[in-house]
């Protein structure tokens, strides 16, 4: 089954220190302006196209001499920005900003294939693969994409690392580099990268990944044998099942791991990419969670933390599901595209970008957050077929 068919079916150097100091000075004042604007009525809400146009202009002005964005951190942010620009509908693959950024990313490709020289090799490769695919005119990046796919497969926890199906690490992927413990976020990027670059849903690596994904769900079933699985049992997802499980939303008094929405959308999307149907109990449980926690005002379970990652993952998942209207558990109907455009319109900075005042998960970085916002807006434009 091809990607399109599946989607339609469900439709510390000195320079670095100075840069971080400048970023820290920039973000609070702009974040305050963003907060002041929230709650004010806008009689003429901007269109998604206008929001995107302003966001693209904002990012163009922030590309650094290396050709990337926030290059003092890691190349994964540049890969996200490039993907956002290319999916904006306003930037072509041959645009000088794109070619410079892709050249910067190619500099991290090592002999193992993929961005193996990056600090977070798995994370950066997963995102870069999608950027290369978006820019792959005349097969320019065929070799890089194939090498990246092969590299990602070596980064997955499976029998080659001595992990059997009974191990909670099995099938998952981590950041790579010095932190390779598998987690749902990186495994979701891993699955998306392989599917978006042509691997079928029944690919063995994707089927291994769904074993790990299923263990991250708060659902006591044959698919999750973890001790905490039935304590919350709401169909939502947590950050990782590895090492006894972890949720950044915290624990319940009896040791259960609290679900939160951004991981739940990531988990649901991954299940769809791996070929699970709507009749699968895991999919049903995840859909039940999102209908009970529908909102664009916060990231349910974490409040304002991770809000723009949530927007990005929310939009991507809703587009894959292919339903323009979501009915919540109380019977309310929501045009998720319109809701999301309005939410992002209220939060756009005067300069055209976005930043999260609740700076956690690097969401104080306007480059990263603006990329998330543009990617989310791109999904509001792509109508399901």
Short mmCIF file of C-alpha atoms in Angstrom, two decimals:
data_model
loop_
_atom_site.label_atom_id
_atom_site.label_comp_id
_atom_site.label_asym_id
_atom_site.label_seq_id
_atom_site.Cartn_x
_atom_site.Cartn_y
_atom_site.Cartn_z
CA UNK A 1 0.00 0.00 0.00
CA UNK A 2 1.51 3.36 -1.03
CA UNK A 3 1.59 6.41 1.19
CA UNK A 4 -0.95 8.30 -0.90
CA UNK A 5 -3.39 5.41 -0.87
CA UNK A 6 -3.12 5.01 2.89
CA UNK A 7 -3.64 8.71 3.54
CA UNK A 8 -6.59 8.95 1.21
CA UNK A 9 -8.08 5.93 2.79
CA UNK A 10 -8.09 7.52 6.20
CA UNK A 11 -8.49 10.81 4.93
CA UNK A 12 29.09 25.46 23.20
CA UNK A 13 31.32 27.80 21.09
CA UNK A 14 31.48 31.56 21.54
CA UNK A 15 29.41 32.18 18.48
CA UNK A 16 26.84 29.73 19.80
CA UNK A 17 26.76 31.41 23.18
CA UNK A 18 26.23 34.81 21.58
CA UNK A 19 23.47 33.44 19.38
CA UNK A 20 21.71 31.88 22.34
CA UNK A 21 22.01 35.12 24.30
CA UNK A 22 20.47 37.08 21.44
CA UNK A 23 17.69 34.51 21.15
CA UNK A 24 17.01 34.71 24.90
CA UNK A 25 16.75 38.51 24.71
CA UNK A 26 14.53 38.35 21.63
CA UNK A 27 12.04 35.73 22.74
CA UNK A 28 10.63 37.20 25.99
CA UNK A 29 9.65 40.58 24.50
CA UNK A 30 8.02 39.02 21.46
CA UNK A 31 6.36 36.39 23.62
CA UNK A 32 4.90 39.15 25.77
CA UNK A 33 3.45 40.79 22.66
CA UNK A 34 1.99 37.43 21.65
CA UNK A 35 0.39 37.03 25.10
CA UNK A 36 -1.04 40.56 24.99
CA UNK A 37 -2.74 39.80 21.68
CA UNK A 38 -4.45 36.64 22.90
CA UNK A 39 -8.11 37.02 23.62
CA UNK A 40 -8.51 40.16 21.50
CA UNK A 41 -11.16 39.87 18.85
CA UNK A 42 -10.07 40.25 15.24
CA UNK A 43 -12.98 41.25 13.00
CA UNK A 44 -11.04 40.19 9.90
CA UNK A 45 -9.09 37.05 10.71
CA UNK A 46 -6.12 36.50 8.39
CA UNK A 47 -6.26 33.67 5.88
CA UNK A 48 -3.93 30.69 6.10
CA UNK A 49 -2.16 31.95 2.96
CA UNK A 50 -1.44 35.31 4.58
CA UNK A 51 -0.20 33.71 7.78
CA UNK A 52 2.05 31.45 5.73
CA UNK A 53 3.36 34.35 3.64
CA UNK A 54 4.37 36.27 6.75
CA UNK A 55 5.93 33.19 8.33
CA UNK A 56 7.99 32.45 5.23
CA UNK A 57 9.27 36.04 5.13
CA UNK A 58 10.18 35.80 8.82
CA UNK A 59 12.23 32.62 8.30
CA UNK A 60 13.99 33.91 5.20
CA UNK A 61 15.38 36.78 7.24
CA UNK A 62 16.73 34.42 9.90
CA UNK A 63 18.77 32.02 7.76
CA UNK A 64 22.32 32.11 9.09
CA UNK A 65 25.68 32.21 7.25
CA UNK A 66 25.95 28.41 7.38
CA UNK A 67 22.76 28.15 5.38
CA UNK A 68 20.62 26.84 8.22
CA UNK A 69 18.55 27.94 11.20
CA UNK A 70 19.58 27.59 14.86
CA UNK A 71 22.70 25.79 13.64
CA UNK A 72 24.30 26.21 17.06
CA UNK A 73 21.93 23.49 18.25
CA UNK A 74 21.59 20.78 15.58
CA UNK A 75 20.66 20.29 11.91
CA UNK A 76 17.23 18.82 12.62
CA UNK A 77 15.79 22.31 13.07
CA UNK A 78 17.06 23.33 9.64
CA UNK A 79 15.48 20.22 8.13
CA UNK A 80 12.14 21.16 9.71
CA UNK A 81 12.39 24.72 8.42
CA UNK A 82 13.22 23.57 4.87
CA UNK A 83 10.30 21.15 4.87
CA UNK A 84 8.01 23.91 6.14
CA UNK A 85 9.19 26.31 3.43
CA UNK A 86 8.73 23.74 0.67
CA UNK A 87 5.29 22.74 1.91
CA UNK A 88 4.21 26.34 2.23
CA UNK A 89 3.35 26.50 -1.46
CA UNK A 90 5.38 29.71 -1.68
CA UNK A 91 8.95 28.42 -1.95
CA UNK A 92 10.29 26.26 -4.79
CA UNK A 93 12.98 23.55 -4.51
CA UNK A 94 15.36 25.68 -6.56
CA UNK A 95 15.05 28.69 -4.29
CA UNK A 96 18.52 29.80 -3.12
CA UNK A 97 17.48 29.62 0.54
CA UNK A 98 16.47 25.98 0.05
CA UNK A 99 19.56 24.94 -1.88
CA UNK A 100 21.84 26.54 0.71
CA UNK A 101 20.01 24.78 3.53
CA UNK A 102 20.07 21.40 1.82
CA UNK A 103 23.78 21.78 1.14
CA UNK A 104 24.25 22.45 4.86
CA UNK A 105 22.30 19.29 5.69
CA UNK A 106 24.29 17.21 3.20
CA UNK A 107 27.40 18.16 5.14
CA UNK A 108 26.22 15.90 7.98
CA UNK A 109 25.82 12.82 5.79
CA UNK A 110 28.45 10.30 6.86
CA UNK A 111 29.75 6.98 5.52
CA UNK A 112 26.93 5.14 7.29
CA UNK A 113 24.35 7.06 5.27
CA UNK A 114 21.85 9.46 6.75
CA UNK A 115 22.91 12.41 8.88
CA UNK A 116 25.09 10.08 10.92
CA UNK A 117 27.45 12.93 11.82
CA UNK A 118 24.67 14.92 13.51
CA UNK A 119 24.43 14.99 17.33
CA UNK A 120 20.94 13.44 17.17
CA UNK A 121 21.48 11.29 14.13
CA UNK A 122 18.16 9.46 14.04
CA UNK A 123 16.02 12.53 14.68
CA UNK A 124 17.89 14.68 12.17
CA UNK A 125 17.90 11.97 9.49
CA UNK A 126 14.18 11.32 9.84
CA UNK A 127 13.31 14.98 9.29
CA UNK A 128 15.98 15.54 6.63
CA UNK A 129 14.63 12.64 4.57
CA UNK A 130 11.31 14.43 4.21
CA UNK A 131 13.09 17.67 3.28
CA UNK A 132 15.11 15.85 0.62
CA UNK A 133 11.97 14.23 -0.72
CA UNK A 134 10.17 17.57 -0.97
CA UNK A 135 13.11 18.97 -2.96
CA UNK A 136 13.77 15.85 -5.05
CA UNK A 137 13.39 17.35 -8.51
CA UNK A 138 14.90 15.26 -11.33
CA UNK A 139 15.95 12.61 -8.78
CA UNK A 140 18.53 14.99 -7.30
CA UNK A 141 18.32 13.41 -3.85
CA UNK A 142 17.49 9.78 -4.70
CA UNK A 143 20.81 8.51 -3.38
CA UNK A 144 20.61 10.54 -0.15
CA UNK A 145 17.06 9.33 0.47
CA UNK A 146 17.92 5.65 -0.07
CA UNK A 147 21.04 5.92 2.12
CA UNK A 148 18.98 7.68 4.79
CA UNK A 149 16.35 4.96 4.78
CA UNK A 150 18.99 2.28 5.20
CA UNK A 151 20.65 4.23 8.01
CA UNK A 152 17.38 4.68 9.90
CA UNK A 153 16.73 0.96 9.81
CA UNK A 154 20.03 0.36 11.58
CA UNK A 155 19.00 2.82 14.32
CA UNK A 156 15.88 0.88 15.28
CA UNK A 157 15.97 -1.29 18.39
CA UNK A 158 15.47 -4.89 17.29
CA UNK A 159 17.19 -8.26 17.15
CA UNK A 160 20.39 -6.74 15.76
CA UNK A 161 20.82 -4.98 19.14
CA UNK A 162 19.91 -8.11 21.05
CA UNK A 163 16.34 -6.95 21.75
CA UNK A 164 13.53 -9.44 21.37
CA UNK A 165 9.86 -8.68 20.85
CA UNK A 166 9.32 -9.10 24.60
CA UNK A 167 11.61 -6.15 25.40
CA UNK A 168 10.00 -2.72 25.89
CA UNK A 169 12.71 -1.16 23.66
CA UNK A 170 11.76 -3.38 20.73
CA UNK A 171 10.81 -1.59 17.52
CA UNK A 172 11.42 1.89 18.89
CA UNK A 173 13.84 4.61 17.84
CA UNK A 174 15.48 7.32 19.91
CA UNK A 175 17.34 10.51 19.14
CA UNK A 176 20.50 8.67 18.21
CA UNK A 177 23.94 9.80 19.27
CA UNK A 178 24.43 9.67 23.02
CA UNK A 179 20.70 9.33 23.74
CA UNK A 180 19.34 6.31 21.96
CA UNK A 181 16.60 5.25 24.36
CA UNK A 182 13.49 4.85 22.19
CA UNK A 183 10.58 7.24 22.57
CA UNK A 184 7.28 7.79 20.80
CA UNK A 185 8.15 11.17 19.28
CA UNK A 186 11.30 9.94 17.54
CA UNK A 187 9.65 6.68 16.52
CA UNK A 188 6.78 8.65 14.98
CA UNK A 189 9.26 10.76 12.97
CA UNK A 190 11.01 7.51 11.99
CA UNK A 191 7.78 5.95 10.72
CA UNK A 192 6.72 9.08 8.87
CA UNK A 193 10.10 9.43 7.16
CA UNK A 194 10.07 5.87 5.89
CA UNK A 195 6.47 6.01 4.72
CA UNK A 196 6.76 9.44 3.10
CA UNK A 197 9.83 8.30 1.17
CA UNK A 198 8.13 5.25 -0.28
CA UNK A 199 8.23 2.29 2.10
CA UNK A 200 4.94 0.36 2.28
CA UNK A 201 2.90 0.01 5.45
CA UNK A 202 3.79 -3.68 5.72
CA UNK A 203 7.53 -3.04 5.66
CA UNK A 204 9.13 -5.17 8.43
CA UNK A 205 10.71 -2.15 10.13
CA UNK A 206 7.37 -0.36 10.31
CA UNK A 207 5.71 -3.45 11.71
CA UNK A 208 8.41 -3.66 14.37
CA UNK A 209 7.84 0.01 15.16
CA UNK A 210 4.14 -0.53 15.75
CA UNK A 211 5.05 -2.99 18.53
CA UNK A 212 6.79 -0.16 20.37
CA UNK A 213 4.06 2.37 19.52
CA UNK A 214 1.40 0.05 20.94
CA UNK A 215 3.30 -0.27 24.21
CA UNK A 216 3.19 3.53 24.58
CA UNK A 217 -0.62 3.52 24.64
CA UNK A 218 -2.67 3.63 27.82
CA UNK A 219 -4.68 0.60 26.80
CA UNK A 220 -4.60 -2.72 28.58
CA UNK A 221 -4.70 -5.24 25.78
CA UNK A 222 -2.77 -8.00 24.06
CA UNK A 223 -0.63 -5.26 22.49
CA UNK A 224 0.56 -3.66 25.73
CA UNK A 225 1.95 -5.88 28.45
CA UNK A 226 3.41 -3.10 30.60
CA UNK A 227 2.42 -3.00 34.26
CA UNK A 228 1.00 0.53 33.99
CA UNK A 229 -1.07 -0.07 30.84
CA UNK A 230 -4.43 -0.55 32.56
CA UNK A 231 -4.10 2.06 35.31
CA UNK A 232 -5.19 5.03 33.20
CA UNK A 233 -6.57 3.05 30.28
CA UNK A 234 -7.98 6.04 28.38
CA UNK A 235 -6.57 5.21 24.94
CA UNK A 236 -4.10 8.09 25.01
CA UNK A 237 -0.34 7.83 24.67
CA UNK A 238 2.74 8.54 26.77
CA UNK A 239 6.31 9.46 25.86
CA UNK A 240 7.95 6.05 26.12
CA UNK A 241 7.40 2.51 27.28
CA UNK A 242 11.14 1.95 27.74
CA UNK A 243 12.78 1.64 31.15
CA UNK A 244 9.48 1.15 32.94
CA UNK A 245 7.67 3.88 31.01
CA UNK A 246 7.62 7.67 31.23
CA UNK A 247 5.11 10.44 30.66
CA UNK A 248 6.07 14.10 30.79
CA UNK A 249 2.49 14.65 31.96
CA UNK A 250 3.37 12.80 35.17
CA UNK A 251 1.94 9.87 37.08
CA UNK A 252 -1.25 9.05 38.89
CA UNK A 253 -1.22 8.13 42.58
CA UNK A 254 -1.20 4.42 41.75
CA UNK A 255 1.70 4.66 39.32
CA UNK A 256 -0.23 5.11 36.11
CA UNK A 257 1.27 7.25 33.35
CA UNK A 258 -0.90 10.17 32.30
CA UNK A 259 -1.72 10.51 28.62
CA UNK A 260 -1.27 13.76 26.76
CA UNK A 261 -2.56 14.90 23.41
CA UNK A 262 0.57 15.60 21.37
CA UNK A 263 1.81 12.05 21.90
CA UNK A 264 -1.66 10.66 21.29
CA UNK A 265 -1.87 12.28 17.88
CA UNK A 266 1.68 11.07 17.13
CA UNK A 267 0.69 7.55 18.13
CA UNK A 268 -2.53 7.54 16.15
CA UNK A 269 -0.81 8.88 13.02
CA UNK A 270 1.88 6.22 13.32
CA UNK A 271 -0.73 3.48 13.55
CA UNK A 272 -2.38 4.75 10.39
CA UNK A 273 0.94 4.89 8.56
CA UNK A 274 1.65 1.31 9.63
CA UNK A 275 -1.62 0.13 8.10
CA UNK A 276 -3.91 -0.31 11.11
CA UNK A 277 -7.60 0.07 10.29
CA UNK A 278 -10.30 2.03 12.06
CA UNK A 279 -11.65 -1.24 13.44
CA UNK A 280 -8.44 -1.99 15.31
CA UNK A 281 -9.03 -1.55 19.07
CA UNK A 282 -5.91 0.59 19.39
CA UNK A 283 -7.16 3.02 16.76
CA UNK A 284 -10.63 3.09 18.27
CA UNK A 285 -9.22 3.87 21.71
CA UNK A 286 -6.99 6.67 20.37
CA UNK A 287 -9.92 8.19 18.44
CA UNK A 288 -12.00 8.07 21.62
CA UNK A 289 -9.28 10.00 23.47
CA UNK A 290 -9.06 12.76 20.89
CA UNK A 291 -12.83 13.21 20.73
CA UNK A 292 -12.84 13.69 24.51
CA UNK A 293 -9.96 16.19 24.46
CA UNK A 294 -10.51 18.25 21.32
CA UNK A 295 -9.13 21.78 21.61
CA UNK A 296 -6.78 24.21 19.88
CA UNK A 297 -6.31 26.30 23.03
CA UNK A 298 -3.78 24.01 24.69
CA UNK A 299 -1.94 20.71 24.46
CA UNK A 300 -4.28 18.60 26.64
CA UNK A 301 -2.36 17.08 29.49
CA UNK A 302 0.48 19.62 29.26
CA UNK A 303 -1.33 22.93 28.95
CA UNK A 304 0.75 25.45 26.99
CA UNK A 305 3.89 23.30 27.01
CA UNK A 306 4.65 21.78 23.64
CA UNK A 307 1.74 23.70 22.10
CA UNK A 308 3.23 24.15 18.63
CA UNK A 309 4.51 20.60 18.40
CA UNK A 310 0.94 19.70 19.27
CA UNK A 311 -0.46 21.93 16.50
CA UNK A 312 1.88 20.35 13.97
CA UNK A 313 1.08 16.77 15.00
CA UNK A 314 -2.64 17.49 15.41
CA UNK A 315 -2.90 18.92 11.88
CA UNK A 316 -0.88 16.13 10.32
CA UNK A 317 -3.00 13.46 11.97
CA UNK A 318 -6.30 15.11 11.14
CA UNK A 319 -5.26 15.44 7.49
CA UNK A 320 -4.34 11.74 7.39
CA UNK A 321 -7.69 10.84 8.94
CA UNK A 322 -9.31 12.74 6.09
CA UNK A 323 -12.31 14.14 7.94
CA UNK A 324 -12.94 17.90 7.66
CA UNK A 325 -15.26 17.92 10.68
CA UNK A 326 -14.51 16.24 13.99
CA UNK A 327 -17.35 15.42 16.34
CA UNK A 328 -16.33 15.53 19.95
CA UNK A 329 -17.55 13.26 22.74
CA UNK A 330 -20.27 15.75 23.69
CA UNK A 331 -21.69 15.86 20.18
CA UNK A 332 -20.14 19.16 19.15
CA UNK A 333 -18.85 19.54 15.58
CA UNK A 334 -15.51 21.19 14.86
CA UNK A 335 -14.04 22.40 11.59
CA UNK A 336 -10.52 21.66 12.71
CA UNK A 337 -8.92 23.55 9.84
CA UNK A 338 -10.75 26.78 10.63
CA UNK A 339 -10.13 26.34 14.35
CA UNK A 340 -6.42 25.83 13.82
CA UNK A 341 -6.01 28.76 11.43
CA UNK A 342 -7.74 31.03 13.94
CA UNK A 343 -5.58 29.76 16.81
CA UNK A 344 -2.37 30.33 14.87
CA UNK A 345 -3.59 33.71 13.64
CA UNK A 346 -4.03 34.89 17.23
CA UNK A 347 -0.56 33.71 18.13
CA UNK A 348 1.44 35.04 15.19
CA UNK A 349 4.00 37.66 16.16
CA UNK A 350 4.02 41.09 14.56
CA UNK A 351 7.27 40.12 12.86
CA UNK A 352 5.52 37.18 11.19
CA UNK A 353 6.87 34.26 13.18
CA UNK A 354 5.72 32.34 16.22
CA UNK A 355 7.22 31.53 19.61
CA UNK A 356 5.85 29.85 22.71
CA UNK A 357 6.05 31.89 25.95
CA UNK A 358 5.92 28.57 27.80
CA UNK A 359 9.46 27.71 26.75
CA UNK A 360 9.77 23.96 27.10
CA UNK A 361 10.87 21.39 24.52
CA UNK A 362 12.82 24.20 22.79
CA UNK A 363 9.64 26.12 21.97
CA UNK A 364 11.33 29.38 22.92
CA UNK A 365 13.16 29.10 19.59
CA UNK A 366 11.19 31.10 17.00
CA UNK A 367 12.82 29.21 14.12
CA UNK A 368 11.61 25.83 15.36
CA UNK A 369 8.19 27.09 16.41
CA UNK A 370 7.60 28.96 13.15
CA UNK A 371 8.45 25.78 11.25
CA UNK A 372 5.89 23.87 13.31
CA UNK A 373 3.28 26.54 12.63
CA UNK A 374 3.89 26.60 8.88
CA UNK A 375 3.74 22.82 8.67
CA UNK A 376 0.44 22.84 10.56
CA UNK A 377 -0.95 25.50 8.23
CA UNK A 378 0.14 23.50 5.19
CA UNK A 379 -2.14 20.68 6.31
CA UNK A 380 -5.08 23.06 6.52
CA UNK A 381 -4.56 23.78 2.84
CA UNK A 382 -4.26 20.16 1.72
CA UNK A 383 -7.86 19.00 1.50
CA UNK A 384 -8.39 15.28 1.93
CA UNK A 385 -9.53 13.36 -1.14
#
